[in-house]
mmCIF file of N, CA and C in Angstrom:
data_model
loop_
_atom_site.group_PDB
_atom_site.id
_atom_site.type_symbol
_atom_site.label_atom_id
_atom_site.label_comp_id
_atom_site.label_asym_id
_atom_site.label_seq_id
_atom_site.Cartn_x
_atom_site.Cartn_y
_atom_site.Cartn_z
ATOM 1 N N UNK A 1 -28.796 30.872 -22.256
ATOM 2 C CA UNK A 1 -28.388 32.245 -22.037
ATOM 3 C C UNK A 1 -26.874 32.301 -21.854
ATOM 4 N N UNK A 2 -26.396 33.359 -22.092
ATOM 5 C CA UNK A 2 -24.762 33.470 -22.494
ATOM 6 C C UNK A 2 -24.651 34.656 -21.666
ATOM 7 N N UNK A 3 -23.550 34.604 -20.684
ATOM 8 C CA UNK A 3 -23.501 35.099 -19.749
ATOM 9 C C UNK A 3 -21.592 35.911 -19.831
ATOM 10 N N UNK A 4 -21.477 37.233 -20.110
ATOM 11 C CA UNK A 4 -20.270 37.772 -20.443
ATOM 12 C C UNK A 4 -19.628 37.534 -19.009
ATOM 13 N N UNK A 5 -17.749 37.528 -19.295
ATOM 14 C CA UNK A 5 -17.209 37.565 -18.283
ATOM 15 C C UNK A 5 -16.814 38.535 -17.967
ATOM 16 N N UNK A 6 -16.786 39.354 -16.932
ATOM 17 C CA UNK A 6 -15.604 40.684 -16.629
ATOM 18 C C UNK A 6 -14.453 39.747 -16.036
ATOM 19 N N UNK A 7 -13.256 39.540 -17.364
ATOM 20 C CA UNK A 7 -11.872 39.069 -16.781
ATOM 21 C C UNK A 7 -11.423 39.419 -15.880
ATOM 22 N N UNK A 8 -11.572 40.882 -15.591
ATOM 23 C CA UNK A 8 -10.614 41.912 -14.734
ATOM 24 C C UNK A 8 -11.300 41.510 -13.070
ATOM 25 N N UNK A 9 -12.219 41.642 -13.219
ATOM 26 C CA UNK A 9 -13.528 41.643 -12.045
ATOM 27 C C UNK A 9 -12.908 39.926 -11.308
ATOM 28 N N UNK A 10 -12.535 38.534 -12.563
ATOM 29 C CA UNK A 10 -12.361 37.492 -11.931
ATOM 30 C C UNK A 10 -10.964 37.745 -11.393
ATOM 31 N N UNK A 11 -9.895 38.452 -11.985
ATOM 32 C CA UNK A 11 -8.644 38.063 -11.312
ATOM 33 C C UNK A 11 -8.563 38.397 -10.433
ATOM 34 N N UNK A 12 -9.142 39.851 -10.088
ATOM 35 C CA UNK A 12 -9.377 40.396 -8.908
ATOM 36 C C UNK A 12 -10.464 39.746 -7.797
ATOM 37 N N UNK A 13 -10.849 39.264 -7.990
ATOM 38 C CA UNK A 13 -12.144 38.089 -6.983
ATOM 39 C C UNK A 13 -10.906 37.037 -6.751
ATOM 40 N N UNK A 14 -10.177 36.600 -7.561
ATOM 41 C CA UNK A 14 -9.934 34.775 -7.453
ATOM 42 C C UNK A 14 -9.462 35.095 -5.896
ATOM 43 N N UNK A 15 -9.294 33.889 -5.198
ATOM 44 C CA UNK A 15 -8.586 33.520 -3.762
ATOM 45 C C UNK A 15 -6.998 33.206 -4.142
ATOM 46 N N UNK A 16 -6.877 32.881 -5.333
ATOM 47 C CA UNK A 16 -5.585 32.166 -5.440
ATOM 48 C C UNK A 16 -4.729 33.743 -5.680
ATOM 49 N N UNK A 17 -3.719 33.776 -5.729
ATOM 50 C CA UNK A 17 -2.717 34.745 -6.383
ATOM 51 C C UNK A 17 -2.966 34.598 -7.932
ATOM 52 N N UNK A 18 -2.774 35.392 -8.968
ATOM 53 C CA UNK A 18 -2.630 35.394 -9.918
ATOM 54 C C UNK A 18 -1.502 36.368 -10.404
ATOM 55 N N UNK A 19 -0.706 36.312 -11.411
ATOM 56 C CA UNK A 19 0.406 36.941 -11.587
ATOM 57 C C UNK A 19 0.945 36.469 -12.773
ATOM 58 N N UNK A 20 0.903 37.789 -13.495
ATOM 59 C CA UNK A 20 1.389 37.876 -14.757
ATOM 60 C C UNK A 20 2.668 38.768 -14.937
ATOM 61 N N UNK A 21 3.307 37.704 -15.730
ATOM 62 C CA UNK A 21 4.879 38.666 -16.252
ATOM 63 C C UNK A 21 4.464 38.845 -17.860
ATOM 64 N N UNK A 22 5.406 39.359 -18.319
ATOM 65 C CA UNK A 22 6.128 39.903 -19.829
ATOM 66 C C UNK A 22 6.856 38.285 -20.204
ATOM 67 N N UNK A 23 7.354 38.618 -21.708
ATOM 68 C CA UNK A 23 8.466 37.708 -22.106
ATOM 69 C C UNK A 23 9.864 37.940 -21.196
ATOM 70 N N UNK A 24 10.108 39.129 -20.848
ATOM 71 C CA UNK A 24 11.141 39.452 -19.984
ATOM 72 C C UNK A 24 11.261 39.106 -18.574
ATOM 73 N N UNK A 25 10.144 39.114 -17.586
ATOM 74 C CA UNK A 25 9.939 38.414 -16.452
ATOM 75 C C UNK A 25 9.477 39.414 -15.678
ATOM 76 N N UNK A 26 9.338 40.706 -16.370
ATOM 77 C CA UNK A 26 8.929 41.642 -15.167
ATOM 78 C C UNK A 26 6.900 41.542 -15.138
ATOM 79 N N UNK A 27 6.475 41.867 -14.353
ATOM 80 C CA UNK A 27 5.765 41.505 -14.000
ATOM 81 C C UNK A 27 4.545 42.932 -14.394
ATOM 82 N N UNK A 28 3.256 42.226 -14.763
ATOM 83 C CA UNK A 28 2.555 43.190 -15.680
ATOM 84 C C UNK A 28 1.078 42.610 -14.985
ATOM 85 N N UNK A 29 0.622 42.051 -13.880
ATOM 86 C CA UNK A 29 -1.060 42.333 -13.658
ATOM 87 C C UNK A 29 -0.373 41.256 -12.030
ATOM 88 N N UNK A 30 -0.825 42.112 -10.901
ATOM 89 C CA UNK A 30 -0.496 41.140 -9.152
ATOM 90 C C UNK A 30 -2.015 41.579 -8.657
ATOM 91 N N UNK A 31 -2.821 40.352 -8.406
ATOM 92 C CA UNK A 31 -3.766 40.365 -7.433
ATOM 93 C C UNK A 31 -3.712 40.692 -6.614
ATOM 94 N N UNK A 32 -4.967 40.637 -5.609
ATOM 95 C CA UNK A 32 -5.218 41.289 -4.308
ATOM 96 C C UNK A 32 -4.455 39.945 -3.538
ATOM 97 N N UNK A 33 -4.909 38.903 -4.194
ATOM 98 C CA UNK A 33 -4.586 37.731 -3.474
ATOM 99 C C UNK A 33 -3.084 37.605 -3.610
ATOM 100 N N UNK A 34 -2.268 37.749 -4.294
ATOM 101 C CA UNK A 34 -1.026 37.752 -4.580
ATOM 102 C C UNK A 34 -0.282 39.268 -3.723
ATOM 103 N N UNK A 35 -1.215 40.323 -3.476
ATOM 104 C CA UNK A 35 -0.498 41.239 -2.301
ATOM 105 C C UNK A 35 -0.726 40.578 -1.038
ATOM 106 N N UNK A 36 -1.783 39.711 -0.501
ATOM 107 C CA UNK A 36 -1.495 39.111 1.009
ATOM 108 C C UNK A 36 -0.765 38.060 0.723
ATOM 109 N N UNK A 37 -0.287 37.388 -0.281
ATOM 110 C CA UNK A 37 0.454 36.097 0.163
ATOM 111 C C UNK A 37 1.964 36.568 0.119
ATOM 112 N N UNK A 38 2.499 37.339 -0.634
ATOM 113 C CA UNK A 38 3.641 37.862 -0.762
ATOM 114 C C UNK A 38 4.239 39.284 0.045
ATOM 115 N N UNK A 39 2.851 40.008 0.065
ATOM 116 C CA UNK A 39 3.242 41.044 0.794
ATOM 117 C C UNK A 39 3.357 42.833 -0.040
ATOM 118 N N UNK A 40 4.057 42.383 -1.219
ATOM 119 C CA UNK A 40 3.818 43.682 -1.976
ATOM 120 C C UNK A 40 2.762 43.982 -2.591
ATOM 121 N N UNK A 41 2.370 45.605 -1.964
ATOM 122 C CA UNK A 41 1.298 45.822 -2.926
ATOM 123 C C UNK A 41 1.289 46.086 -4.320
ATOM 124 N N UNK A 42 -0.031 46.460 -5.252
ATOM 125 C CA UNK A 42 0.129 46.052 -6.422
ATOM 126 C C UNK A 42 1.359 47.222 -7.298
ATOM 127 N N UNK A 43 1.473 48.411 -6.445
ATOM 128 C CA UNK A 43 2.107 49.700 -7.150
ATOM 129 C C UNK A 43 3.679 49.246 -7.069
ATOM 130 N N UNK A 44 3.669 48.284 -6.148
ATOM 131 C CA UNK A 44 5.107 47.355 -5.433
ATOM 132 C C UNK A 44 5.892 46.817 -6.681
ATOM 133 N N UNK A 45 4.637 45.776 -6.778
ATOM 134 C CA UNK A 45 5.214 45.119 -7.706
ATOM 135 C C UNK A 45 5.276 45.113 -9.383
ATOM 136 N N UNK A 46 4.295 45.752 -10.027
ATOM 137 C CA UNK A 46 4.120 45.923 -11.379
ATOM 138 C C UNK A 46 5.421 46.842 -11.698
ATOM 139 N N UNK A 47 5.830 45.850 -12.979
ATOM 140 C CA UNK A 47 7.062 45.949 -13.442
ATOM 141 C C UNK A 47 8.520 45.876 -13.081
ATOM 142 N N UNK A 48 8.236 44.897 -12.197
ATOM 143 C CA UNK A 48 9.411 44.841 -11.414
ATOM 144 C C UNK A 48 9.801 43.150 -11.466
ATOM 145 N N UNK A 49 10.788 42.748 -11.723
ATOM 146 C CA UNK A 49 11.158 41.242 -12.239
ATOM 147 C C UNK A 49 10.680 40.542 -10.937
ATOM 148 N N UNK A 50 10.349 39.229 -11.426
ATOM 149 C CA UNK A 50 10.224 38.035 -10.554
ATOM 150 C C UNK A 50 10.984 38.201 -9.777
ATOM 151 N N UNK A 51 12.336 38.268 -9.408
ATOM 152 C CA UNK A 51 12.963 38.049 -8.581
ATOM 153 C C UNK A 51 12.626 38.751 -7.149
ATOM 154 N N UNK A 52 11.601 39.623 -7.018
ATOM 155 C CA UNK A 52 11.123 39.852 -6.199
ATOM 156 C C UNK A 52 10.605 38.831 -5.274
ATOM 157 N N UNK A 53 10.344 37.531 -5.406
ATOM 158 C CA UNK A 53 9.193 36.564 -5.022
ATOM 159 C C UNK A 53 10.268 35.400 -5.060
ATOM 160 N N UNK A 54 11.637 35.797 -5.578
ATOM 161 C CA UNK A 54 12.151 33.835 -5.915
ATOM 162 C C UNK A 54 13.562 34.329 -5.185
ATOM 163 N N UNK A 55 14.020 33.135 -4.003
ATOM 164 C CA UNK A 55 14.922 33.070 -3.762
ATOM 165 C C UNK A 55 16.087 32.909 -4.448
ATOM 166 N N UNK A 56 16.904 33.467 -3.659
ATOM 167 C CA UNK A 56 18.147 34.094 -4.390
ATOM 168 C C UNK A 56 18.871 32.473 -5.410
ATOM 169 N N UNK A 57 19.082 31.666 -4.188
ATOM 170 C CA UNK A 57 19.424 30.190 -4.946
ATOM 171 C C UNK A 57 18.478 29.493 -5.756
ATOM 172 N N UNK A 58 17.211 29.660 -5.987
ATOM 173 C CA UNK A 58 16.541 29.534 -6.817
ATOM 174 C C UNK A 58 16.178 30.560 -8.476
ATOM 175 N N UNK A 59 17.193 30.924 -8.124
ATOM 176 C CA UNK A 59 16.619 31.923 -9.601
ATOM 177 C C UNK A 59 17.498 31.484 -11.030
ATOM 178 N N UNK A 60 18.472 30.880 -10.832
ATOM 179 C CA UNK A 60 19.118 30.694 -11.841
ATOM 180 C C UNK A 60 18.539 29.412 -12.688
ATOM 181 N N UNK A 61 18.342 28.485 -11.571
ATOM 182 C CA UNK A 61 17.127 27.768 -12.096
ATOM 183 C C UNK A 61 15.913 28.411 -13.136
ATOM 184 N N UNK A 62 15.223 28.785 -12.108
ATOM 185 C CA UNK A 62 13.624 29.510 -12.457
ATOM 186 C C UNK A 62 14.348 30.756 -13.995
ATOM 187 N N UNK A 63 15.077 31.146 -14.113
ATOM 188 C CA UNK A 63 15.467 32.057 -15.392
ATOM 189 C C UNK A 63 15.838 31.053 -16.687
ATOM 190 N N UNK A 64 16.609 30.083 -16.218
ATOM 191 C CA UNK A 64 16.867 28.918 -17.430
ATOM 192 C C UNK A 64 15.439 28.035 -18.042
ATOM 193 N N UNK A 65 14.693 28.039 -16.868
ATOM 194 C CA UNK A 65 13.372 27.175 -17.393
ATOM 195 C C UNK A 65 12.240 28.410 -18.464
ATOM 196 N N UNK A 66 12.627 29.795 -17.822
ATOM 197 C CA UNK A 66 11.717 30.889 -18.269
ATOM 198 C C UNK A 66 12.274 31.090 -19.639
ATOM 199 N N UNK A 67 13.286 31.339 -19.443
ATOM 200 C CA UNK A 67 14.422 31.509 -20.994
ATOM 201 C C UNK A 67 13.600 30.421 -21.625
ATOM 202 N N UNK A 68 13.919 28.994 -21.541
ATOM 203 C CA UNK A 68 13.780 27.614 -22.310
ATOM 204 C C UNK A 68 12.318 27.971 -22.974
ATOM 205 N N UNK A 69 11.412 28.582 -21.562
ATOM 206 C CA UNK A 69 9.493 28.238 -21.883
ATOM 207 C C UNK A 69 9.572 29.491 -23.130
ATOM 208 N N UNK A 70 9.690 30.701 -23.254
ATOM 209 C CA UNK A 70 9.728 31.310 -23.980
ATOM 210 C C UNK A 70 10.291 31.308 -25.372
ATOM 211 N N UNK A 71 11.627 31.099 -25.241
ATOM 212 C CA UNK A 71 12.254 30.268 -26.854
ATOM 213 C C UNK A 71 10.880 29.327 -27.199
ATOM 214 N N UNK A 72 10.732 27.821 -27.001
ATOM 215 C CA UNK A 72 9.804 26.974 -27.021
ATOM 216 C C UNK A 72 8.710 26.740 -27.378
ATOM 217 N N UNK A 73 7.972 27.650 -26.317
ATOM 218 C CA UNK A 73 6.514 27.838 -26.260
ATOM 219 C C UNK A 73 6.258 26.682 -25.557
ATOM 220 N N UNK A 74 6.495 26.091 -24.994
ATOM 221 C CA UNK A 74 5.859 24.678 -24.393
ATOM 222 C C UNK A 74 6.473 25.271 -22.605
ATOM 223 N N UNK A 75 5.939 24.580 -21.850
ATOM 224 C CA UNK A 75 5.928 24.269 -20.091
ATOM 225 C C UNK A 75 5.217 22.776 -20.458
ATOM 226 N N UNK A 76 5.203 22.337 -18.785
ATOM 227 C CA UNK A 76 4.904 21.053 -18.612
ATOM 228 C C UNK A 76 4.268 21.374 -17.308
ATOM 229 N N UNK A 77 4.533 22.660 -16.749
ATOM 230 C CA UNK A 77 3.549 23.389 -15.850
ATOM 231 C C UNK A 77 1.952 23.956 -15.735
ATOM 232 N N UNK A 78 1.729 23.556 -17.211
ATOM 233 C CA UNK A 78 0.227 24.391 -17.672
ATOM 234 C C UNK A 78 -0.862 22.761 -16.564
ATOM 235 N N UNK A 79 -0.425 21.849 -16.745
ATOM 236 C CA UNK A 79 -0.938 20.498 -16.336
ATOM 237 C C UNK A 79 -0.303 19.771 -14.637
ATOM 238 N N UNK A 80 0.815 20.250 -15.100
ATOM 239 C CA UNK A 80 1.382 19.630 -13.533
ATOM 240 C C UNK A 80 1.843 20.554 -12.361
ATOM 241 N N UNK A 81 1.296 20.330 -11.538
ATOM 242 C CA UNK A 81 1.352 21.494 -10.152
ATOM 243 C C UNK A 81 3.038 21.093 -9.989
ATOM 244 N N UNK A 82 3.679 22.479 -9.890
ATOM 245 C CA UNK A 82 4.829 22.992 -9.379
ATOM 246 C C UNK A 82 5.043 23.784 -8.228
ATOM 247 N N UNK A 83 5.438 22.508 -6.945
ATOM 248 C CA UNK A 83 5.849 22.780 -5.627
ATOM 249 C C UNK A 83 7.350 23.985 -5.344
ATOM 250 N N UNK A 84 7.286 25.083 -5.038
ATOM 251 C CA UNK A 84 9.040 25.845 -5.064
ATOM 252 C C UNK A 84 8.454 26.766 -3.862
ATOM 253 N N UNK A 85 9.882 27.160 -3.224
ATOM 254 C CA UNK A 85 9.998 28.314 -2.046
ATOM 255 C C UNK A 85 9.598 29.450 -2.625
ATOM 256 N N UNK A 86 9.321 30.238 -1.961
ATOM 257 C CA UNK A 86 8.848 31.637 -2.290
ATOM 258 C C UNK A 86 9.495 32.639 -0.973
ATOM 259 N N UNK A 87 9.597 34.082 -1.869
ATOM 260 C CA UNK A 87 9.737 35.213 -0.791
ATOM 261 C C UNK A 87 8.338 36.102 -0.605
ATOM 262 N N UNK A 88 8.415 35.960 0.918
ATOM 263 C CA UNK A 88 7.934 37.183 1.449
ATOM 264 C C UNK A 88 8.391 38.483 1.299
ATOM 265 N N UNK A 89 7.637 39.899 0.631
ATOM 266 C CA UNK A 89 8.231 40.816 1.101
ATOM 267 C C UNK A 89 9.476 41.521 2.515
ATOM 268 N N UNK A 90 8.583 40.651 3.166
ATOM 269 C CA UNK A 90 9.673 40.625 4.909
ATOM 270 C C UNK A 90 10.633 39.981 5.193
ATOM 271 N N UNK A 91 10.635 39.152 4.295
ATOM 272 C CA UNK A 91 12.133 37.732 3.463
ATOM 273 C C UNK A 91 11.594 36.580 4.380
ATOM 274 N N UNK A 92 10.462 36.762 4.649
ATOM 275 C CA UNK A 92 10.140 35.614 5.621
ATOM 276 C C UNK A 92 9.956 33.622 4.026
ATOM 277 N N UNK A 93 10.479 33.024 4.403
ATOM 278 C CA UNK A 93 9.863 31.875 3.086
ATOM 279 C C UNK A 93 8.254 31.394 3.201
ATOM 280 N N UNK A 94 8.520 31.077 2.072
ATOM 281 C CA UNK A 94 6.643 30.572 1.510
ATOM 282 C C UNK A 94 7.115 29.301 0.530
ATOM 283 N N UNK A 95 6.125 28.303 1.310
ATOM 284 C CA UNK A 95 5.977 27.294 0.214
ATOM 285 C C UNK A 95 5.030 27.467 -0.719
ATOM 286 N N UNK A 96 5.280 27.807 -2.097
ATOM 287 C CA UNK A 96 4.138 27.887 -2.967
ATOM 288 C C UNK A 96 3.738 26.483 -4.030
ATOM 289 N N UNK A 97 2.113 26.468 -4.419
ATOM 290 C CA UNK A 97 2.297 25.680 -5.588
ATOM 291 C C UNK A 97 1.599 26.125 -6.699
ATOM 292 N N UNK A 98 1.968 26.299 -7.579
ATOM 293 C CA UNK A 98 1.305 26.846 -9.062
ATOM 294 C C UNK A 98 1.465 26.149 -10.280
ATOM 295 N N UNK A 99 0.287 26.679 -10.766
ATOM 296 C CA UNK A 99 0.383 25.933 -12.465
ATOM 297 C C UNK A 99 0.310 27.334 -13.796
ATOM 298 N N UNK A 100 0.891 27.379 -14.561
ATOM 299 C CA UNK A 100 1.092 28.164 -15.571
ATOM 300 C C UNK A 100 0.480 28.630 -16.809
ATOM 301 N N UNK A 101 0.041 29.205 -17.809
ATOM 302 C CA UNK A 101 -0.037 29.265 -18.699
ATOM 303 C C UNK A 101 0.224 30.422 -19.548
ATOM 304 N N UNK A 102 0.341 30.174 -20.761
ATOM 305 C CA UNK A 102 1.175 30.631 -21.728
ATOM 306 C C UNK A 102 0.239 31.981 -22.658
ATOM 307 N N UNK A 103 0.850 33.006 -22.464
ATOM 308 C CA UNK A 103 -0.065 33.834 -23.257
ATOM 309 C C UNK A 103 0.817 34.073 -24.517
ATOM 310 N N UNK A 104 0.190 34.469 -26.034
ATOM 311 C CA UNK A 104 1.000 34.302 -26.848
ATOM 312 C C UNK A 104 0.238 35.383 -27.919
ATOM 313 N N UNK A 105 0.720 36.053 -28.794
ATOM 314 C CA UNK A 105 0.371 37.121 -30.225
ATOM 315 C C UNK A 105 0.271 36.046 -30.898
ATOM 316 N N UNK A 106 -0.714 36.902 -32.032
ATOM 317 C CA UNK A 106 -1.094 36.171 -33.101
ATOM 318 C C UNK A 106 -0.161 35.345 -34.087
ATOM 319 N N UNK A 107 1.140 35.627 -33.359
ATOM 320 C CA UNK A 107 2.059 34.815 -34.463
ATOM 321 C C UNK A 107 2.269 33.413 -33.665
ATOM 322 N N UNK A 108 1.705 33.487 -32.711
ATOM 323 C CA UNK A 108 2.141 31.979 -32.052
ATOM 324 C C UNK A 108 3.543 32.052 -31.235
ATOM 325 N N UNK A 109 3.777 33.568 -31.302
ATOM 326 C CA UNK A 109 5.036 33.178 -30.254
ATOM 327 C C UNK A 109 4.576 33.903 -28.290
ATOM 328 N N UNK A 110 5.555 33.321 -27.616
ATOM 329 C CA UNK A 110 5.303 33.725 -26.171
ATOM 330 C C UNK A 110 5.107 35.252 -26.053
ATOM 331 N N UNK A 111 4.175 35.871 -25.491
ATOM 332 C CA UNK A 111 4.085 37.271 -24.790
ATOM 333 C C UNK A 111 4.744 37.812 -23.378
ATOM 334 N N UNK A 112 4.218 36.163 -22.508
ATOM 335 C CA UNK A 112 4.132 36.564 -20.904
ATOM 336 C C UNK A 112 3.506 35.096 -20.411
ATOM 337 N N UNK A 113 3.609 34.842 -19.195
ATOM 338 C CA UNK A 113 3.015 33.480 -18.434
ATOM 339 C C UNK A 113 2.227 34.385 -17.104
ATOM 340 N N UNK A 114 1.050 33.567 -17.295
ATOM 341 C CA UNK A 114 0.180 33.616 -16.050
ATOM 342 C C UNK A 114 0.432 32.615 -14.821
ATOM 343 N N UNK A 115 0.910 32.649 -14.007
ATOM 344 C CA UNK A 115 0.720 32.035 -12.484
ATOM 345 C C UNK A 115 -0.471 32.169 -11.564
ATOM 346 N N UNK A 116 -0.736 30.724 -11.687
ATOM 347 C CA UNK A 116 -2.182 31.262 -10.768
ATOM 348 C C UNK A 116 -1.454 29.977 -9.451
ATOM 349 N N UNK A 117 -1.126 30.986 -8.336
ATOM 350 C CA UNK A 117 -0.460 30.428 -7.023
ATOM 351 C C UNK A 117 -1.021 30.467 -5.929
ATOM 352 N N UNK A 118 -1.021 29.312 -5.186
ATOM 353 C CA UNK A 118 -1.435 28.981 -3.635
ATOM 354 C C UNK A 118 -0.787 29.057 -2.552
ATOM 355 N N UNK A 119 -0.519 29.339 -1.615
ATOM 356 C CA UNK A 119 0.181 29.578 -0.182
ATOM 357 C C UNK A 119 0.002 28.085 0.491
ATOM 358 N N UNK A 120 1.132 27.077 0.103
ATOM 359 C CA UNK A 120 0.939 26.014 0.961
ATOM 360 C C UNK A 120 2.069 25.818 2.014
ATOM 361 N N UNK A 121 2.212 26.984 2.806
ATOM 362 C CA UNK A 121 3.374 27.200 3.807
ATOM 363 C C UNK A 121 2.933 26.024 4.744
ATOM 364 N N UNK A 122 1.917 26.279 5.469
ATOM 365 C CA UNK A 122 0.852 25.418 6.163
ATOM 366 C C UNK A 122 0.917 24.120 5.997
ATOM 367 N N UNK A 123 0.595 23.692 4.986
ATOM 368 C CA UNK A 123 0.367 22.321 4.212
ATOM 369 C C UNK A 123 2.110 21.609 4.500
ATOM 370 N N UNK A 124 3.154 22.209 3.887
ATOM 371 C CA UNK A 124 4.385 21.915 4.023
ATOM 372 C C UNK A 124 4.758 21.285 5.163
ATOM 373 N N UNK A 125 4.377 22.609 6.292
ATOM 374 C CA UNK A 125 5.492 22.205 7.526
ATOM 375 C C UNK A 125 4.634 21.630 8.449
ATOM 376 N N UNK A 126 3.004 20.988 8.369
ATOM 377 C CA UNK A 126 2.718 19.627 8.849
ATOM 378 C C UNK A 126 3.094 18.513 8.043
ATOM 379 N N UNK A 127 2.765 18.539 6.681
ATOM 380 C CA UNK A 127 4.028 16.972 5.819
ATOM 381 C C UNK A 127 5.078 16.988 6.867
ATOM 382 N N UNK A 128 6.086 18.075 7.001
ATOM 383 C CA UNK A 128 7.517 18.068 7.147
ATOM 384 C C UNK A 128 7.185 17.532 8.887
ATOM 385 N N UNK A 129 6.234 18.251 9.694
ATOM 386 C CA UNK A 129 6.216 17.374 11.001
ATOM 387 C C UNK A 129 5.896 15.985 10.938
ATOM 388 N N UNK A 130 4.895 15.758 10.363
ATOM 389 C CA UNK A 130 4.606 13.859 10.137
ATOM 390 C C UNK A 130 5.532 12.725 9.502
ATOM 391 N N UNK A 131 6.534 13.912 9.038
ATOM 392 C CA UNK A 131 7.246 12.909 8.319
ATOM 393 C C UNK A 131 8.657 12.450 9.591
ATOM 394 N N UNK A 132 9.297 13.777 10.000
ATOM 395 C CA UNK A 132 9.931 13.684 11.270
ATOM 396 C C UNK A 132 9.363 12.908 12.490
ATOM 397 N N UNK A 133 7.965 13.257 12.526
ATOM 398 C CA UNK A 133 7.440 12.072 13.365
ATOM 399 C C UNK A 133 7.271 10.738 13.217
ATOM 400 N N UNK A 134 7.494 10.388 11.879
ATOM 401 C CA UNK A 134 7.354 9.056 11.674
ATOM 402 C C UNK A 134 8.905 8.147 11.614
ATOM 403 N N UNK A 135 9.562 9.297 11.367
ATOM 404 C CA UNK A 135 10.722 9.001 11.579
ATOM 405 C C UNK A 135 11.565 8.473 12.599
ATOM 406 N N UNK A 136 11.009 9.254 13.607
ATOM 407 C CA UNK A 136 11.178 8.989 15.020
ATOM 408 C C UNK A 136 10.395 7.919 15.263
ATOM 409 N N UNK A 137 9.532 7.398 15.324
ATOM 410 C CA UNK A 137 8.708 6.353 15.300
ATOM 411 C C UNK A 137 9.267 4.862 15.140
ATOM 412 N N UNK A 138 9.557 5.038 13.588
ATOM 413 C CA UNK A 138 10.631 4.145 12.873
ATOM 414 C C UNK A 138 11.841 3.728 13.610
ATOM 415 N N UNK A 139 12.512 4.957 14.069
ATOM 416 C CA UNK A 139 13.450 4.669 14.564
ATOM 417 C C UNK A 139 13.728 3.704 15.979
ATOM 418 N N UNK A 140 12.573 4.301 16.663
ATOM 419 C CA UNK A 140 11.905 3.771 18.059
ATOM 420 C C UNK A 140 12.056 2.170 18.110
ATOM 421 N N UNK A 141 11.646 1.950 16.861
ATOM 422 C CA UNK A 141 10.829 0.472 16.775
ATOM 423 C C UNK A 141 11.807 -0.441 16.277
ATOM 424 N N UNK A 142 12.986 0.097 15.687
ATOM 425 C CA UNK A 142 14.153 -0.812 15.661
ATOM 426 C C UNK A 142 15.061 -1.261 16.471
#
């Protein structure tokens, strides 16, 4: 038995954030899950550039890799989880990690990239305590 999907029904269910831009970077479909991790709701953010979500010293970066993925068509993100800071609506930071993929027209060129992102603020700043603690540790013992 073959069982149809309602796409719309999953992005809106997933737990993770999901978030879709344009070839341009503005932003064209924000989950429910992507309004609690960031903060803007969805009327917030649709059509309004990434830079909403990416720190200020991080964007020139994140625009050269977007530029590159689009010319291209290739990421190295569709497979490998990508650790980066994130903004809170409240400018509070977020450690996020996401993986990408590439939506594209029938000619084979880029449309827009999907982000499907996790909130590992949490996850971060116990690494970042265990690691200071071990540090101290280390240090102790010399």
């Amino acid at each position: 038995m073959s069982a149809t999907v309602d796409f719309t029904q999953l992005v809106m269910a997933a737990g993770d954030a999901i978030v879709v831009s344009d070839a341009q970077g503005a932003i064209t479909v924000w989950n429910p899950a992507a309004e609690r991790m960031f903060g803007f709701a969805e009327g917030e953010a649709l059509g309004q550039s990434l830079d909403i979500i990416i720190p200020e010293r991080q964007r020139q970066r994140h625009w050269d890799g977007y530029a590159n993925t689009m010319r291209t068509g290739r990421t190295r993100y569709g497979s490998e989880v990508l650790r980066v800071p994130a903004l809170h609506k409240d400018g509070h930071a977020l450690s996020i990690a996401f993986t990408v993929a590439l939506l594209t027209a029938p000619d084979g060129s880029v449309t827009g990239i999907v982000a499907i992102i996790r909130d590992e603020s949490s996850r971060w700043a116990e690494e970042r305590k265990l690691r200071r603690r071990l540090s101290e540790l280390e240090s102790a013992s010399q």
